[in-house]
PDB file of C-alpha atoms in Angstrom:
ATOM      1  CA  MET U 169      41.312 142.389 103.565  1.00  0.00           C
ATOM      2  CA  MET U 170      39.774 139.001 104.183  1.00  0.00           C
ATOM      3  CA  LYS U 171      36.481 140.019 103.772  1.00  0.00           C
ATOM      4  CA  ASN U 172      38.151 140.353 100.894  1.00  0.00           C
ATOM      5  CA  ILE U 173      40.263 136.600 100.941  1.00  0.00           C
ATOM      6  CA  GLY U 174      36.364 135.350 102.526  1.00  0.00           C
ATOM      7  CA  ARG U 175      35.497 136.430  98.873  1.00  0.00           C
ATOM      8  CA  GLU U 176      37.514 135.260  97.023  1.00  0.00           C
ATOM      9  CA  ILE U 177      36.982 132.047  98.025  1.00  0.00           C
ATOM     10  CA  HIS U 178      34.007 131.617  98.062  1.00  0.00           C
ATOM     11  CA  ARG U 179      33.676 132.673  94.096  1.00  0.00           C
ATOM     12  CA  ALA U 180      36.235 129.943  93.448  1.00  0.00           C
ATOM     13  CA  THR U 181      34.901 126.871  96.073  1.00  0.00           C
ATOM     14  CA  GLY U 182      31.305 128.280  97.115  1.00  0.00           C
ATOM     15  CA  VAL U 183      32.584 127.805 101.144  1.00  0.00           C
ATOM     16  CA  PHE U 184      29.892 129.441 102.615  1.00  0.00           C
ATOM     17  CA  HIS U 185      27.141 128.050 101.065  1.00  0.00           C
ATOM     18  CA  ILE U 186      25.842 125.583 103.902  1.00  0.00           C
ATOM     19  CA  THR U 187      24.080 122.826 103.070  1.00  0.00           C
ATOM     20  CA  THR U 188      24.466 120.371 105.367  1.00  0.00           C
ATOM     21  CA  VAL U 189      21.933 122.236 107.794  1.00  0.00           C
ATOM     22  CA  PRO U 190      19.609 119.381 109.691  1.00  0.00           C
ATOM     23  CA  LEU U 191      15.935 119.785 109.218  1.00  0.00           C
ATOM     24  CA  GLY U 192      14.355 122.466 111.303  1.00  0.00           C
ATOM     25  CA  SER U 193      17.828 123.349 112.654  1.00  0.00           C
ATOM     26  CA  ARG U 194      20.802 126.798 112.083  1.00  0.00           C
ATOM     27  CA  PRO U 195      23.670 126.457 110.555  1.00  0.00           C
ATOM     28  CA  ARG U 196      26.516 126.071 112.935  1.00  0.00           C
ATOM     29  CA  VAL U 197      29.859 127.252 112.284  1.00  0.00           C
ATOM     30  CA  LEU U 198      33.212 127.511 114.286  1.00  0.00           C
ATOM     31  CA  ASP U 199      35.852 130.163 113.937  1.00  0.00           C
ATOM     32  CA  LEU U 200      38.737 128.644 116.455  1.00  0.00           C
ATOM     33  CA  CYS U 201      40.856 131.383 115.424  1.00  0.00           C
ATOM     34  CA  LEU U 202      38.336 134.754 114.693  1.00  0.00           C
ATOM     35  CA  ALA U 203      39.511 137.467 115.277  1.00  0.00           C
ATOM     36  CA  PRO U 204      39.578 139.756 113.023  1.00  0.00           C
ATOM     37  CA  GLY U 205      36.031 137.832 112.424  1.00  0.00           C
ATOM     38  CA  GLY U 206      36.002 139.161 108.570  1.00  0.00           C
ATOM     39  CA  PHE U 207      35.290 135.381 107.167  1.00  0.00           C
ATOM     40  CA  SER U 208      32.432 134.147 109.653  1.00  0.00           C
ATOM     41  CA  SER U 209      31.579 137.842 108.761  1.00  0.00           C
ATOM     42  CA  ILE U 210      30.823 136.517 104.928  1.00  0.00           C
ATOM     43  CA  ALA U 211      29.700 133.125 106.358  1.00  0.00           C
ATOM     44  CA  MET U 212      26.713 135.155 108.043  1.00  0.00           C
ATOM     45  CA  GLN U 213      25.662 137.532 105.115  1.00  0.00           C
ATOM     46  CA  HIS U 214      25.091 134.106 103.136  1.00  0.00           C
ATOM     47  CA  SER U 215      24.051 132.956 106.125  1.00  0.00           C
ATOM     48  CA  PRO U 216      22.360 135.307 108.530  1.00  0.00           C
ATOM     49  CA  ASP U 217      20.884 132.939 111.001  1.00  0.00           C
ATOM     50  CA  ALA U 218      23.865 131.017 111.271  1.00  0.00           C
ATOM     51  CA  HIS U 219      24.527 130.152 115.008  1.00  0.00           C
ATOM     52  CA  VAL U 220      28.562 130.860 115.543  1.00  0.00           C
ATOM     53  CA  ARG U 221      31.424 129.420 118.170  1.00  0.00           C
ATOM     54  CA  ALA U 222      34.853 130.637 118.063  1.00  0.00           C
ATOM     55  CA  PHE U 223      37.443 131.564 119.974  1.00  0.00           C
ATOM     56  CA  SER U 224      39.812 134.686 119.636  1.00  0.00           C
ATOM     57  CA  LEU U 225      42.792 135.177 121.127  1.00  0.00           C
ATOM     58  CA  PRO U 226      42.189 138.183 124.249  1.00  0.00           C
ATOM     59  CA  PRO U 227      43.237 142.015 122.722  1.00  0.00           C
ATOM     60  CA  GLY U 228      45.149 141.728 126.302  1.00  0.00           C
ATOM     61  CA  GLU U 229      47.027 138.857 125.800  1.00  0.00           C
ATOM     62  CA  GLY U 230      47.873 140.073 121.841  1.00  0.00           C
ATOM     63  CA  GLY U 231      44.857 138.846 120.370  1.00  0.00           C
ATOM     64  CA  HIS U 232      43.776 141.169 117.244  1.00  0.00           C
ATOM     65  CA  ARG U 233      40.235 143.507 117.527  1.00  0.00           C
ATOM     66  CA  VAL U 234      37.392 141.641 116.651  1.00  0.00           C
ATOM     67  CA  ARG U 235      35.769 143.904 114.509  1.00  0.00           C
ATOM     68  CA  ILE U 236      32.261 141.941 114.066  1.00  0.00           C
ATOM     69  CA  GLY U 237      29.841 142.249 117.231  1.00  0.00           C
ATOM     70  CA  PRO U 238      28.451 142.298 119.290  1.00  0.00           C
ATOM     71  CA  HIS U 239      25.807 140.224 117.959  1.00  0.00           C
ATOM     72  CA  PRO U 240      22.865 137.359 119.431  1.00  0.00           C
ATOM     73  CA  ASN U 241      23.751 134.804 117.078  1.00  0.00           C
ATOM     74  CA  ILE U 242      27.727 135.215 117.855  1.00  0.00           C
ATOM     75  CA  ALA U 243      29.591 132.887 120.759  1.00  0.00           C
ATOM     76  CA  ILE U 244      32.423 134.332 121.257  1.00  0.00           C
ATOM     77  CA  ASP U 245      35.066 132.749 124.269  1.00  0.00           C
ATOM     78  CA  PHE U 246      38.535 134.969 124.262  1.00  0.00           C
ATOM     79  CA  LEU U 247      41.183 132.563 124.846  1.00  0.00           C
ATOM     80  CA  ASP U 248      44.307 131.100 123.919  1.00  0.00           C
ATOM     81  CA  VAL U 249      43.437 128.317 121.465  1.00  0.00           C
ATOM     82  CA  ASN U 250      46.766 126.244 122.556  1.00  0.00           C
ATOM     83  CA  MET U 251      45.465 126.135 125.619  1.00  0.00           C
ATOM     84  CA  LEU U 252      42.172 123.950 125.300  1.00  0.00           C
ATOM     85  CA  ALA U 253      44.422 120.969 127.033  1.00  0.00           C
ATOM     86  CA  ALA U 254      41.620 119.069 128.251  1.00  0.00           C
ATOM     87  CA  ASP U 255      39.909 118.870 124.313  1.00  0.00           C
ATOM     88  CA  MET U 256      42.759 118.344 122.865  1.00  0.00           C
ATOM     89  CA  GLY U 257      42.678 115.127 125.380  1.00  0.00           C
ATOM     90  CA  ALA U 258      44.885 116.126 128.174  1.00  0.00           C
ATOM     91  CA  ASP U 259      42.787 115.473 130.659  1.00  0.00           C
ATOM     92  CA  ALA U 260      44.531 114.994 133.861  1.00  0.00           C
ATOM     93  CA  VAL U 261      45.879 118.142 135.945  1.00  0.00           C
ATOM     94  CA  PRO U 262      49.634 119.059 134.384  1.00  0.00           C
ATOM     95  CA  PRO U 263      52.348 119.002 137.076  1.00  0.00           C
ATOM     96  CA  PRO U 264      52.512 122.211 139.053  1.00  0.00           C
ATOM     97  CA  ALA U 265      56.633 122.629 137.484  1.00  0.00           C
ATOM     98  CA  HIS U 266      54.956 123.212 134.415  1.00  0.00           C
ATOM     99  CA  PRO U 267      55.112 126.990 132.649  1.00  0.00           C
ATOM    100  CA  ASP U 268      51.871 126.785 131.795  1.00  0.00           C
ATOM    101  CA  ALA U 269      50.102 124.644 134.756  1.00  0.00           C
ATOM    102  CA  ASP U 270      47.853 127.167 135.866  1.00  0.00           C
ATOM    103  CA  ASN U 271      46.424 128.801 132.026  1.00  0.00           C
ATOM    104  CA  PHE U 272      45.808 124.683 130.887  1.00  0.00           C
ATOM    105  CA  LEU U 273      41.597 125.334 130.653  1.00  0.00           C
ATOM    106  CA  PRO U 274      38.984 122.871 130.570  1.00  0.00           C
ATOM    107  CA  ARG U 275      36.715 121.273 127.975  1.00  0.00           C
ATOM    108  CA  ARG U 276      35.174 123.721 125.987  1.00  0.00           C
ATOM    109  CA  LEU U 277      33.660 121.238 123.450  1.00  0.00           C
ATOM    110  CA  ARG U 278      30.895 119.873 124.412  1.00  0.00           C
ATOM    111  CA  PRO U 279      31.540 115.571 123.146  1.00  0.00           C
ATOM    112  CA  GLY U 280      28.455 115.184 119.795  1.00  0.00           C
ATOM    113  CA  ASP U 281      28.372 119.404 119.127  1.00  0.00           C
ATOM    114  CA  ALA U 282      29.069 119.068 115.024  1.00  0.00           C
ATOM    115  CA  PHE U 283      29.525 122.250 113.337  1.00  0.00           C
ATOM    116  CA  ASP U 284      28.648 122.713 109.960  1.00  0.00           C
ATOM    117  CA  LEU U 285      31.464 124.922 108.520  1.00  0.00           C
ATOM    118  CA  VAL U 286      35.070 124.786 110.214  1.00  0.00           C
ATOM    119  CA  ILE U 287      37.083 127.451 110.011  1.00  0.00           C
ATOM    120  CA  CYS U 288      40.726 127.123 110.565  1.00  0.00           C
ATOM    121  CA  ASP U 289      43.358 129.543 109.863  1.00  0.00           C
ATOM    122  CA  GLY U 290      44.720 131.109 113.065  1.00  0.00           C
ATOM    123  CA  GLN U 291      47.801 132.102 112.827  1.00  0.00           C
ATOM    124  CA  VAL U 292      50.848 132.647 115.465  1.00  0.00           C
ATOM    125  CA  LEU U 293      51.062 136.377 117.014  1.00  0.00           C
ATOM    126  CA  ARG U 294      54.614 137.584 117.794  1.00  0.00           C
ATOM    127  CA  THR U 295      52.480 140.824 119.535  1.00  0.00           C
ATOM    128  CA  HIS U 296      51.502 136.839 121.963  1.00  0.00           C
ATOM    129  CA  PRO U 297      53.388 136.901 125.190  1.00  0.00           C
ATOM    130  CA  ARG U 298      54.310 133.382 125.570  1.00  0.00           C
ATOM    131  CA  ALA U 299      57.000 131.291 128.411  1.00  0.00           C
ATOM    132  CA  PRO U 300      59.739 130.300 126.571  1.00  0.00           C
ATOM    133  CA  TYR U 301      59.691 126.647 125.913  1.00  0.00           C
ATOM    134  CA  ARG U 302      56.613 127.312 123.504  1.00  0.00           C
ATOM    135  CA  GLU U 303      58.540 128.764 120.966  1.00  0.00           C
ATOM    136  CA  ALA U 304      60.138 126.184 119.255  1.00  0.00           C
ATOM    137  CA  HIS U 305      56.571 124.060 118.589  1.00  0.00           C
ATOM    138  CA  GLU U 306      54.006 126.748 119.027  1.00  0.00           C
ATOM    139  CA  ALA U 307      53.222 127.171 115.281  1.00  0.00           C
ATOM    140  CA  ALA U 308      52.487 123.291 115.078  1.00  0.00           C
ATOM    141  CA  ARG U 309      50.805 123.651 118.529  1.00  0.00           C
ATOM    142  CA  LEU U 310      48.573 125.485 117.343  1.00  0.00           C
ATOM    143  CA  GLY U 311      48.309 123.865 113.660  1.00  0.00           C
ATOM    144  CA  PHE U 312      47.573 120.984 115.432  1.00  0.00           C
ATOM    145  CA  ALA U 313      45.472 121.929 117.790  1.00  0.00           C
ATOM    146  CA  GLN U 314      43.072 123.551 114.809  1.00  0.00           C
ATOM    147  CA  LEU U 315      42.813 120.535 113.038  1.00  0.00           C
ATOM    148  CA  ALA U 316      42.165 118.061 115.343  1.00  0.00           C
ATOM    149  CA  LEU U 317      39.416 120.049 117.246  1.00  0.00           C
ATOM    150  CA  GLY U 318      38.512 121.239 112.988  1.00  0.00           C
ATOM    151  CA  LEU U 319      37.668 118.293 111.813  1.00  0.00           C
ATOM    152  CA  GLY U 320      36.583 116.296 115.777  1.00  0.00           C
ATOM    153  CA  SER U 321      34.133 118.554 115.680  1.00  0.00           C
ATOM    154  CA  VAL U 322      32.862 119.410 112.192  1.00  0.00           C
ATOM    155  CA  ARG U 323      29.762 117.805 110.431  1.00  0.00           C
ATOM    156  CA  ARG U 324      29.016 114.291 108.693  1.00  0.00           C
ATOM    157  CA  GLY U 325      29.537 116.110 105.011  1.00  0.00           C
ATOM    158  CA  GLY U 326      30.668 119.832 106.504  1.00  0.00           C
ATOM    159  CA  THR U 327      33.003 121.808 105.032  1.00  0.00           C
ATOM    160  CA  MET U 328      36.559 122.420 105.960  1.00  0.00           C
ATOM    161  CA  LEU U 329      38.134 125.428 105.343  1.00  0.00           C
ATOM    162  CA  GLY U 330      42.003 126.539 106.275  1.00  0.00           C
ATOM    163  CA  SER U 331      45.597 128.040 105.521  1.00  0.00           C
ATOM    164  CA  CYS U 332      48.295 126.232 104.194  1.00  0.00           C
ATOM    165  CA  THR U 333      50.634 129.076 103.093  1.00  0.00           C
ATOM    166  CA  ARG U 334      53.232 128.284 106.220  1.00  0.00           C
ATOM    167  CA  SER U 335      55.055 124.407 105.930  1.00  0.00           C
ATOM    168  CA  ARG U 336      57.622 123.947 109.000  1.00  0.00           C
ATOM    169  CA  ALA U 337      59.305 120.864 109.835  1.00  0.00           C
ATOM    170  CA  GLY U 338      56.598 118.795 112.110  1.00  0.00           C
ATOM    171  CA  GLY U 339      53.389 121.041 111.464  1.00  0.00           C
ATOM    172  CA  PRO U 340      50.922 119.300 110.538  1.00  0.00           C
ATOM    173  CA  SER U 341      49.531 118.762 107.554  1.00  0.00           C
ATOM    174  CA  TRP U 342      46.685 118.962 104.725  1.00  0.00           C
ATOM    175  CA  SER U 343      47.797 116.417 103.638  1.00  0.00           C
ATOM    176  CA  CYS U 344      44.765 113.667 105.277  1.00  0.00           C
ATOM    177  CA  ALA U 345      41.917 115.788 103.659  1.00  0.00           C
ATOM    178  CA  PRO U 346      41.335 114.007 100.057  1.00  0.00           C
ATOM    179  CA  SER U 347      40.910 110.369 102.063  1.00  0.00           C
ATOM    180  CA  ALA U 348      38.494 112.808 104.403  1.00  0.00           C
ATOM    181  CA  ALA U 349      36.372 114.600 102.205  1.00  0.00           C
ATOM    182  CA  SER U 350      34.715 114.250  99.010  1.00  0.00           C
ATOM    183  CA  ARG U 351      36.226 117.166  97.368  1.00  0.00           C
ATOM    184  CA  THR U 352      38.888 119.788  98.080  1.00  0.00           C
ATOM    185  CA  CYS U 353      40.195 123.298  96.357  1.00  0.00           C
ATOM    186  CA  ALA U 354      43.165 125.474  97.252  1.00  0.00           C
ATOM    187  CA  SER U 355      42.712 129.365  96.456  1.00  0.00           C
ATOM    188  CA  SER U 356      44.692 132.156  97.154  1.00  0.00           C
ATOM    189  CA  SER U 357      44.661 135.153  98.993  1.00  0.00           C
ATOM    190  CA  PRO U 358      44.109 138.670  96.748  1.00  0.00           C
ATOM    191  CA  GLY U 359      46.730 141.164  96.784  1.00  0.00           C
ATOM    192  CA  SER U 360      48.973 142.979  95.421  1.00  0.00           C
ATOM    193  CA  PRO U 361      50.443 142.417  91.437  1.00  0.00           C
ATOM    194  CA  THR U 362      53.897 142.087  93.128  1.00  0.00           C
ATOM    195  CA  ARG U 363      52.435 140.185  96.124  1.00  0.00           C
ATOM    196  CA  SER U 364      55.317 137.735  96.191  1.00  0.00           C
ATOM    197  CA  ALA U 365      54.076 135.398  98.990  1.00  0.00           C
ATOM    198  CA  PRO U 366      50.497 134.723  98.976  1.00  0.00           C
ATOM    199  CA  ARG U 367      48.795 133.487 101.579  1.00  0.00           C
ATOM    200  CA  ALA U 368      47.585 129.635 100.802  1.00  0.00           C
ATOM    201  CA  TYR U 369      44.104 128.453 101.589  1.00  0.00           C
ATOM    202  CA  MET U 370      42.689 125.209 101.503  1.00  0.00           C
ATOM    203  CA  VAL U 371      39.216 124.051 101.530  1.00  0.00           C
ATOM    204  CA  ALA U 372      37.612 120.886 102.268  1.00  0.00           C
ATOM    205  CA  SER U 373      33.736 119.840 101.190  1.00  0.00           C
ATOM    206  CA  ASP U 374      31.822 117.052 101.942  1.00  0.00           C
ATOM    207  CA  VAL U 375      33.756 116.083 105.109  1.00  0.00           C
ATOM    208  CA  GLN U 376      33.141 112.368 106.200  1.00  0.00           C
ATOM    209  CA  PRO U 377      35.322 112.457 110.361  1.00  0.00           C
ATOM    210  CA  GLN U 378      33.784 108.943 110.770  1.00  0.00           C
ATOM    211  CA  ARG U 379      36.482 107.938 107.985  1.00  0.00           C
ATOM    212  CA  GLU U 380      39.155 104.887 109.883  1.00  0.00           C
ATOM    213  CA  GLU U 381      42.285 107.882 108.145  1.00  0.00           C
ATOM    214  CA  ALA U 382      40.191 111.059 109.682  1.00  0.00           C
ATOM    215  CA  ARG U 383      40.255 109.442 112.982  1.00  0.00           C
ATOM    216  CA  ARG U 384      43.614 108.366 112.940  1.00  0.00           C
ATOM    217  CA  ALA U 385      44.969 112.043 111.922  1.00  0.00           C
ATOM    218  CA  VAL U 386      42.904 113.426 115.203  1.00  0.00           C
ATOM    219  CA  ASP U 387      44.318 110.810 117.030  1.00  0.00           C
ATOM    220  CA  THR U 388      47.722 111.720 115.781  1.00  0.00           C
ATOM    221  CA  TRP U 389      47.422 115.612 116.101  1.00  0.00           C
ATOM    222  CA  LYS U 390      46.694 115.296 119.473  1.00  0.00           C
ATOM    223  CA  ARG U 391      49.472 112.905 120.049  1.00  0.00           C
ATOM    224  CA  LEU U 392      51.739 116.090 118.138  1.00  0.00           C
ATOM    225  CA  TRP U 393      50.355 118.719 120.300  1.00  0.00           C
ATOM    226  CA  ARG U 394      50.756 116.359 123.966  1.00  0.00           C
ATOM    227  CA  ALA U 395      54.177 115.773 123.122  1.00  0.00           C
ATOM    228  CA  ALA U 396      55.503 119.296 121.970  1.00  0.00           C
ATOM    229  CA  THR U 397      53.202 120.645 125.147  1.00  0.00           C
ATOM    230  CA  PHE U 398      54.152 118.682 127.835  1.00  0.00           C
ATOM    231  CA  GLY U 399      56.799 116.658 126.490  1.00  0.00           C
ATOM    232  CA  SER U 400      60.814 116.665 125.382  1.00  0.00           C
ATOM    233  CA  ASP U 401      62.093 118.182 122.707  1.00  0.00           C
ATOM    234  CA  GLY U 402      64.090 115.247 121.788  1.00  0.00           C
ATOM    235  CA  GLU U 403      60.060 113.253 123.126  1.00  0.00           C
ATOM    236  CA  TYR U 404      58.352 114.840 120.871  1.00  0.00           C
ATOM    237  CA  ASP U 405      61.120 115.200 117.265  1.00  0.00           C
ATOM    238  CA  ASP U 406      61.203 111.148 117.628  1.00  0.00           C
ATOM    239  CA  LEU U 407      57.059 110.944 118.174  1.00  0.00           C
ATOM    240  CA  SER U 408      56.482 113.666 114.909  1.00  0.00           C
ATOM    241  CA  ARG U 409      59.140 111.726 112.709  1.00  0.00           C
ATOM    242  CA  ALA U 410      57.553 107.689 113.471  1.00  0.00           C
ATOM    243  CA  CYS U 411      53.830 109.600 112.754  1.00  0.00           C
ATOM    244  CA  ALA U 412      55.291 111.103 109.560  1.00  0.00           C
ATOM    245  CA  PRO U 413      54.046 109.564 106.864  1.00  0.00           C
ATOM    246  CA  ASP U 414      55.960 107.401 104.035  1.00  0.00           C
ATOM    247  CA  VAL U 415      56.485 111.006 101.022  1.00  0.00           C
ATOM    248  CA  GLY U 416      56.491 107.920  98.600  1.00  0.00           C
ATOM    249  CA  GLN U 417      53.128 106.741 100.141  1.00  0.00           C
ATOM    250  CA  VAL U 418      51.100 110.356  99.617  1.00  0.00           C
ATOM    251  CA  LEU U 419      53.145 110.886  96.735  1.00  0.00           C
ATOM    252  CA  GLU U 420      51.537 107.421  95.483  1.00  0.00           C
ATOM    253  CA  ASP U 421      47.961 108.036  96.759  1.00  0.00           C
ATOM    254  CA  PHE U 422      47.928 111.690  96.547  1.00  0.00           C
ATOM    255  CA  GLY U 423      50.647 113.240  94.131  1.00  0.00           C
ATOM    256  CA  PRO U 424      47.966 113.887  90.949  1.00  0.00           C
ATOM    257  CA  THR U 425      46.062 116.123  93.675  1.00  0.00           C
ATOM    258  CA  LEU U 426      48.216 117.894  96.016  1.00  0.00           C
ATOM    259  CA  ILE U 427      49.559 119.368  92.698  1.00  0.00           C
ATOM    260  CA  GLY U 428      46.644 119.909  91.103  1.00  0.00           C
ATOM    261  CA  LEU U 429      45.242 121.634  94.673  1.00  0.00           C
ATOM    262  CA  GLY U 430      48.717 123.434  95.023  1.00  0.00           C
ATOM    263  CA  ALA U 431      48.936 124.332  90.141  1.00  0.00           C
ATOM    264  CA  GLU U 432      46.328 128.076  90.871  1.00  0.00           C
ATOM    265  CA  ALA U 433      48.508 128.932  93.932  1.00  0.00           C
ATOM    266  CA  TRP U 434      52.185 128.172  92.132  1.00  0.00           C
ATOM    267  CA  GLU U 435      51.274 130.347  89.178  1.00  0.00           C
ATOM    268  CA  ILE U 436      49.478 133.277  91.374  1.00  0.00           C
ATOM    269  CA  GLN U 437      53.825 132.799  93.142  1.00  0.00           C
ATOM    270  CA  ALA U 438      54.956 132.953  90.062  1.00  0.00           C
ATOM    271  CA  SER U 439      53.612 135.680  88.636  1.00  0.00           C
ATOM    272  CA  ALA U 440      54.043 137.958  91.332  1.00  0.00           C
ATOM    273  CA  LEU U 441      57.751 136.805  91.859  1.00  0.00           C
ATOM    274  CA  SER U 442      58.110 138.164  88.410  1.00  0.00           C
ATOM    275  CA  ARG U 443      56.912 141.692  89.283  1.00  0.00           C
ATOM    276  CA  ALA U 444      58.379 142.023  92.154  1.00  0.00           C
ATOM    277  CA  PRO U 445      60.416 144.887  92.877  1.00  0.00           C
ATOM    278  CA  PHE U 446      63.537 142.701  94.156  1.00  0.00           C
ATOM    279  CA  LEU U 447      63.150 140.568  90.968  1.00  0.00           C
ATOM    280  CA  ARG U 448      63.108 143.375  88.854  1.00  0.00           C
ATOM    281  CA  GLN U 449      66.298 145.807  90.584  1.00  0.00           C
ATOM    282  CA  ARG U 450      68.114 142.435  90.275  1.00  0.00           C
ATOM    283  CA  LEU U 451      67.920 141.430  86.554  1.00  0.00           C
ATOM    284  CA  LYS U 452      68.362 145.002  85.925  1.00  0.00           C
ATOM    285  CA  SER U 453      71.543 144.711  87.650  1.00  0.00           C
ATOM    286  CA  ARG U 454      72.640 141.807  86.182  1.00  0.00           C
ATOM    287  CA  PRO U 455      75.610 141.611  83.242  1.00  0.00           C
ATOM    288  CA  SER U 456      74.394 141.177  79.432  1.00  0.00           C
ATOM    289  CA  PRO U 457      76.950 138.946  77.459  1.00  0.00           C
ATOM    290  CA  GLY U 458      78.603 141.570  76.286  1.00  0.00           C
ATOM    291  CA  GLY U 459      79.765 142.235  79.694  1.00  0.00           C
ATOM    292  CA  ALA U 460      78.038 145.388  80.452  1.00  0.00           C
ATOM    293  CA  VAL U 461      75.341 146.065  82.913  1.00  0.00           C
ATOM    294  CA  THR U 462      71.955 146.531  81.542  1.00  0.00           C
ATOM    295  CA  GLU U 463      69.622 149.451  83.306  1.00  0.00           C
TER     296      GLU U 463
END
């Protein structure tokens, strides 16, 4: 399925056509949540000499099985991205009483590492056993980690591909993409004609991570991740409100762009909903103007 989604996104955006490789170098891909590996597989089909650096939740901790490789050009670290404390700016030793004190990881991405394509489409898995404190903000933390590490590691002029289907209060936002990239576009996954919740993706190309807006976004995402990881719910909520963009300003700056990005996805979803079995059944049983139930 992920390969089909990848092919559709590529047809719409050319996302896997890597053009930012410095002379004498090979394309570099960072896949922050690899398994099952469909997107990286498509990337390597288009750039056979590409080197893929990937993180993936270990199957023993509930992660999906990786279905590509072993391959000499793929280096996989099996780990929980939400444990990359040092990469997220938490270099100090965590308090011994913290539930994950023994699980946080040292830095995995070297300063100055640059990737031509960054894939950040990971989702929280129900099969992943976690400490109870993580449940409230796990999806937001995973989003913050992927976007902060991704935007902080993409090469100037590179491309980012991420999932933006489910938006949660206090969660990460792709709203900085129009200011950090020269071109953004959205794509929806293929699926059955009656699929009522298609997964949507955002592609940001010609990303400029050196821009002040991008640097601020990375710093904000890291601070929010640390608050959700080490702070109380109240501390995280306060910081979320303080960091939340002004809705009016976002609409003024990016409204037409965001509407344009979502229009295709909304059209696909509306079409799918109109044919969804549960809606068709409801329409059939709706009383007619004369009072009779239609069949």
